[in-house]
Coordinates of C-alpha atoms in Angstrom, one line a residue:
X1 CA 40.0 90.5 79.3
X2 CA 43.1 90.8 80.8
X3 CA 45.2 88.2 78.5
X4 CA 43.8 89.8 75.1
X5 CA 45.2 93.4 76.5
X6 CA 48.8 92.2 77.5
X7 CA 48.9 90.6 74.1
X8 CA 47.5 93.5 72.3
X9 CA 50.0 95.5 74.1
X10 CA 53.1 93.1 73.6
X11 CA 52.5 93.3 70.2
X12 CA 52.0 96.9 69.5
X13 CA 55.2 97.8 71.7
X14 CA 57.3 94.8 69.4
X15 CA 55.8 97.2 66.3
X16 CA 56.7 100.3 67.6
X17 CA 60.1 99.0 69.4
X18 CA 61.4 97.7 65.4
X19 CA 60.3 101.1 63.5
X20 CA 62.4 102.7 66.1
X21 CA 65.1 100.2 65.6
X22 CA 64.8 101.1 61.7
X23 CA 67.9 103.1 60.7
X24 CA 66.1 106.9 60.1
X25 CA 68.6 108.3 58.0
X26 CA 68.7 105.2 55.3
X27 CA 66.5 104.9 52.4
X28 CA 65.1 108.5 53.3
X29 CA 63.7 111.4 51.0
X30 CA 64.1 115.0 52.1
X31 CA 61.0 117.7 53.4
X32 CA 61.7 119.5 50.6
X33 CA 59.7 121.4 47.6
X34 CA 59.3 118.2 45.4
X35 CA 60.8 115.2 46.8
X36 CA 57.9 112.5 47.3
X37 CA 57.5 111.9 51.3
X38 CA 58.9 108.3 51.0
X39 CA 61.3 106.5 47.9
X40 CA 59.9 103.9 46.2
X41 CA 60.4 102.4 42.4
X42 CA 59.0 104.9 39.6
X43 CA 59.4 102.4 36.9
X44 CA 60.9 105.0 34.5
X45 CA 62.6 108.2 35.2
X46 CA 63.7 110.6 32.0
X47 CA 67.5 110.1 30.8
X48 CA 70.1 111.0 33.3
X49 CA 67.8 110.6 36.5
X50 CA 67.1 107.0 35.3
X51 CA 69.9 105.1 37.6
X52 CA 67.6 106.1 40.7
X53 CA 64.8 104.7 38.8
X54 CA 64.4 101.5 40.9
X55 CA 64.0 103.6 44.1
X56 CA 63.6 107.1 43.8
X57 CA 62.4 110.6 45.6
X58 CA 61.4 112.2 42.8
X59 CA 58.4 111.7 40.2
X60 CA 58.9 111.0 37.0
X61 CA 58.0 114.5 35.7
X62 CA 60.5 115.9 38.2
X63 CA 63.0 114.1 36.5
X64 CA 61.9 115.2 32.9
X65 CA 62.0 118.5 34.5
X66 CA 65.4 118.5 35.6
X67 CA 66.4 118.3 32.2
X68 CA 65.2 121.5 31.0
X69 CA 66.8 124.5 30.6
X70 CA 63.8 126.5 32.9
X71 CA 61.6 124.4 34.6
X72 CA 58.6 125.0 36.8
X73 CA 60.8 123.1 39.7
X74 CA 62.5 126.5 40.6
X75 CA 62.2 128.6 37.7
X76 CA 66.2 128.6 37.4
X77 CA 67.6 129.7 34.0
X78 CA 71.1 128.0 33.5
X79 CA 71.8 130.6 30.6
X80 CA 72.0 133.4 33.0
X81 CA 74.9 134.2 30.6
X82 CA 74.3 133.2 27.4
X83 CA 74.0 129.8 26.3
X84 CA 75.6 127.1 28.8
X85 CA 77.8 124.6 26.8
X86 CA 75.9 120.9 26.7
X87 CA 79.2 119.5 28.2
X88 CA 78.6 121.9 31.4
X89 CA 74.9 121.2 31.6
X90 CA 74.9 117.4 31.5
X91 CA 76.7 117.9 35.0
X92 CA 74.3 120.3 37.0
X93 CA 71.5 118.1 35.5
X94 CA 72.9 115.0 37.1
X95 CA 73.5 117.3 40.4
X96 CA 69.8 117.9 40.0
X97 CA 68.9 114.3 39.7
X98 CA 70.9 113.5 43.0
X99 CA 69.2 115.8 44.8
X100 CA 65.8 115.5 43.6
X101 CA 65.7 111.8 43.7
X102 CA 68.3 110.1 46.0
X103 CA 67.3 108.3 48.8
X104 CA 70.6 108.4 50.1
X105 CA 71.1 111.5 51.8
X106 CA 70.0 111.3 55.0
X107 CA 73.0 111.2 56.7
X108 CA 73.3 115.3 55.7
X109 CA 69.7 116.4 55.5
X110 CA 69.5 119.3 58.2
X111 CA 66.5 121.1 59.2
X112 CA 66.1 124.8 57.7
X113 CA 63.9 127.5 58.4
X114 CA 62.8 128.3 54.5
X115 CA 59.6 129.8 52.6
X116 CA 59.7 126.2 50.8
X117 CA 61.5 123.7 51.9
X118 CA 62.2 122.6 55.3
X119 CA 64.9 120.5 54.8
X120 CA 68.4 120.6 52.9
X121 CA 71.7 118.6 52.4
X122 CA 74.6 120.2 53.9
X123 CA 78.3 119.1 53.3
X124 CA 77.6 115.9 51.5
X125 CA 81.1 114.4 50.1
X126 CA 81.0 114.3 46.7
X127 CA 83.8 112.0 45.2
X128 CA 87.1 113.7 43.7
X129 CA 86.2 112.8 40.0
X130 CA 82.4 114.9 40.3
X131 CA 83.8 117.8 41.4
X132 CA 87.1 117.5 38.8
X133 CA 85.0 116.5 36.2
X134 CA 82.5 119.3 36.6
X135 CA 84.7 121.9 37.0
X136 CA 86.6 120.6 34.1
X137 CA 83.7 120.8 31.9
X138 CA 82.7 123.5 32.7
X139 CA 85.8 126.5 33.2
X140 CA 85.1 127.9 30.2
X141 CA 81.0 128.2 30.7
X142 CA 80.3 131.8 31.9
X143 CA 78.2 133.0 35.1
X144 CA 78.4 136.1 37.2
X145 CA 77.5 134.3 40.6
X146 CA 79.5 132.1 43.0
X147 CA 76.6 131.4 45.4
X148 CA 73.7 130.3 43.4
X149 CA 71.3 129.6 46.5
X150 CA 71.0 133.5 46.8
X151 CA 71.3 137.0 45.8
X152 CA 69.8 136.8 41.8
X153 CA 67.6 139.5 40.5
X154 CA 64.0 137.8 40.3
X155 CA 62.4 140.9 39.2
X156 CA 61.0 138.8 35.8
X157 CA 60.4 135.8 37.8
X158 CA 63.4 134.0 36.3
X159 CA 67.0 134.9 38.1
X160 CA 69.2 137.2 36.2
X161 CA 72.4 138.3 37.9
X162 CA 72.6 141.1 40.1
X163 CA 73.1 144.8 38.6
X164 CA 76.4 145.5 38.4
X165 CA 77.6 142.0 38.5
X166 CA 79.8 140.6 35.8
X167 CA 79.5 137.5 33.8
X168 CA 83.1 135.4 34.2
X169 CA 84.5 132.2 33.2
X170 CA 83.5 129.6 35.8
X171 CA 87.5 128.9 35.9
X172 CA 87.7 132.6 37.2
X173 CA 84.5 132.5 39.7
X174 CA 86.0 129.1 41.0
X175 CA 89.3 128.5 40.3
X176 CA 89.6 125.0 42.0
X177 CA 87.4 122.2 41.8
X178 CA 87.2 122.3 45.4
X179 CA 85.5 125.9 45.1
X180 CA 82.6 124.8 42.6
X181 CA 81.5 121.9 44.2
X182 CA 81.3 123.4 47.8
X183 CA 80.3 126.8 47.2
X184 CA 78.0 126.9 44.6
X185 CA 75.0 125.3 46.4
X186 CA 76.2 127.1 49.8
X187 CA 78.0 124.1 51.1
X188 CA 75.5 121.4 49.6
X189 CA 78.1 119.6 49.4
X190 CA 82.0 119.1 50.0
X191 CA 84.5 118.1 47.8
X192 CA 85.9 115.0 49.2
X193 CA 89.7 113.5 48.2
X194 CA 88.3 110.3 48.2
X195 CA 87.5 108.3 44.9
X196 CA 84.6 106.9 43.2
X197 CA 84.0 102.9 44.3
X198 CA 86.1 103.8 47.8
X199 CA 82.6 103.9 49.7
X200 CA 83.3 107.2 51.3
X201 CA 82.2 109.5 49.0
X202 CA 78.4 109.9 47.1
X203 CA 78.4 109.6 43.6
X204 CA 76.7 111.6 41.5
X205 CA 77.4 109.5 38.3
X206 CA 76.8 106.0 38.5
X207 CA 75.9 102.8 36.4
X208 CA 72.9 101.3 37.9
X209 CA 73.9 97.8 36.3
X210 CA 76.4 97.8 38.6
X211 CA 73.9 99.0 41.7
X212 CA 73.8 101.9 43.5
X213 CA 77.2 102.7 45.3
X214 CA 76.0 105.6 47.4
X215 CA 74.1 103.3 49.6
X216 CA 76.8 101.8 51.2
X217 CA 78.0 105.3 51.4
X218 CA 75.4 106.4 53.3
X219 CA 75.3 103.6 55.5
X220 CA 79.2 104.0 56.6
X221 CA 78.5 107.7 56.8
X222 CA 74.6 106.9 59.2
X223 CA 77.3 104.8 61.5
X224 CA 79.5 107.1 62.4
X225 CA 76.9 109.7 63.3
X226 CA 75.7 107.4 65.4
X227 CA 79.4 106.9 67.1
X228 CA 80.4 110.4 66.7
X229 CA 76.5 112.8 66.9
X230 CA 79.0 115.8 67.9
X231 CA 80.4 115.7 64.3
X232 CA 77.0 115.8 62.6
X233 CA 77.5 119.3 62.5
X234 CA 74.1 121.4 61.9
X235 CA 70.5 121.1 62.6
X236 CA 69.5 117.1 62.6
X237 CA 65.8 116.1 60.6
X238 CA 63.8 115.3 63.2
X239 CA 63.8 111.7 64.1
X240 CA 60.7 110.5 66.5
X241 CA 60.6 107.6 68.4
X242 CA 56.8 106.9 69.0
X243 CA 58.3 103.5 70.8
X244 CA 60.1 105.3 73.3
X245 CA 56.9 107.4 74.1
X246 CA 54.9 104.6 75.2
X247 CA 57.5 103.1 77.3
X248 CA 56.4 105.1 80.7
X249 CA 52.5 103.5 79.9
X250 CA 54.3 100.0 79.1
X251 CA 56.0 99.7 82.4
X252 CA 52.9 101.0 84.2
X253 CA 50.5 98.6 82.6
X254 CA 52.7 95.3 82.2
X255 CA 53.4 94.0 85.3
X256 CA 49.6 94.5 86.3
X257 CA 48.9 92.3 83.5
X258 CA 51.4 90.0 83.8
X259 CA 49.7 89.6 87.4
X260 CA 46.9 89.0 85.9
X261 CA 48.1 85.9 83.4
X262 CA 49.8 84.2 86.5
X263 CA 46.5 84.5 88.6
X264 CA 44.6 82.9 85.8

């Protein structure tokens, strides 16, 4: 009896020991309102969610979704002031598409006490060209919000803008590249000097055919955490350790059955 228990036991601390070894913000999908609870392949995502197509937190009706102009995902209306031009659009589609289905976030998913979601990205750096880009193609697009996360009118179930509010060209409500990208999504994410292909910045625009960039992003960016926790800034996900739990019973019960083995 007592060799088939130390076995049983070596084995299930070697499991445990290499989950906990696993890297737990690689490869990692967010507790939020639609993200699947693991990334894997979807086969096919719609248009410009397809690059995360080979391993992805969203569905594939997420990602058709994404693409309309209300959607059931958050019942979000992008024409808050009249029609948005196609040229802006495209951009806060693909910002929806990184969120909704990258599994390369983890690095600045934070715990958040919310009605639906309990997790969020905070002060992800978005590569120079996103953020120029976006705000380029979008100055003259109108809105009457800087902060998007809060404060609309939902009184019809949609969000207008606030009574009283105004609707201004984005180049007024953000008048640096800088300012869209970070405030916008309440710090979601931050504009970073760095550029695309440098490795130190996420992507949001990407040609799969060449792979998946932010990867190695988030992989620099899981490393230094580990170096530096203090500069995590924010509320860390959770991250259990069910190997560490059983060490106390481990180094109770092994040397009795190693005892055992040597008395045999």
């Amino acid at each position: 009896m007592a060799v088939p228990l130390a076995v049983a036991l070596a084995v299930a601390l070697a499991l445990l020991a290499a989950e906990a070894l696993k890297e737990p913000l690689l490869n990692v999908c967010m507790d939020a309102k639609h993200h699947k609870s693991e990334p894997g392949p979807e086969g096919r995502l719609y248009q410009q969610c397809s690059p995360w197509k080979d391993n992805a937190c969203c569905t594939a009706n997420t990602s058709l979704e994404a693409h309309k102009d209300q959607s059931y995902l958050y019942n979000f209306n992008w024409n808050h002031c009249g029609v948005m031009p196609a040229k802006c659009k495209r951009h806060f589609i693909q910002d929806t598409c990184l969120y909704e289905c990258s599994p390369n976030l983890g690095p600045w998913i934070k715990q958040v006490d919310s009605s639906w979601r309990r997790e969020r990205i905070l002060h992800v750096p978005l590569c120079r060209e996103d953020c120029e880009e976006w705000w380029e193609d979008c100055k003259d697009a109108l809105t009457c919000k800087e902060n998007w996360h809060k404060g609309w009118n939902w009184a019809t179930g949609t969000n207008r803008c606030p009574w009283g509010s105004m609707c201004r060209p984005f180049s007024q409500v953000f008048p640096r590249p800088q300012d869209l990208c970070e405030k916008i999504w309440s710090n979601s994410f931050r504009y970073s000097p760095e550029p695309r292909g440098s490795g130190r910045c996420i992507q949001m625009w990407f040609d799969p055919a060449q792979g998946n960039p932010n990867v190695a992003v988030a992989r620099y960016y899981a490393r230094r955490q580990r170096s530096y926790p203090s500069q995590a800034g924010g509320a860390p996900r959770a991250l259990p350790c069910p190997a560490l739990l059983l060490l106390p019973l481990a180094l109770l019960l092994l040397p009795g059955q190693l005892g055992a083995l040597g008395s045999l």
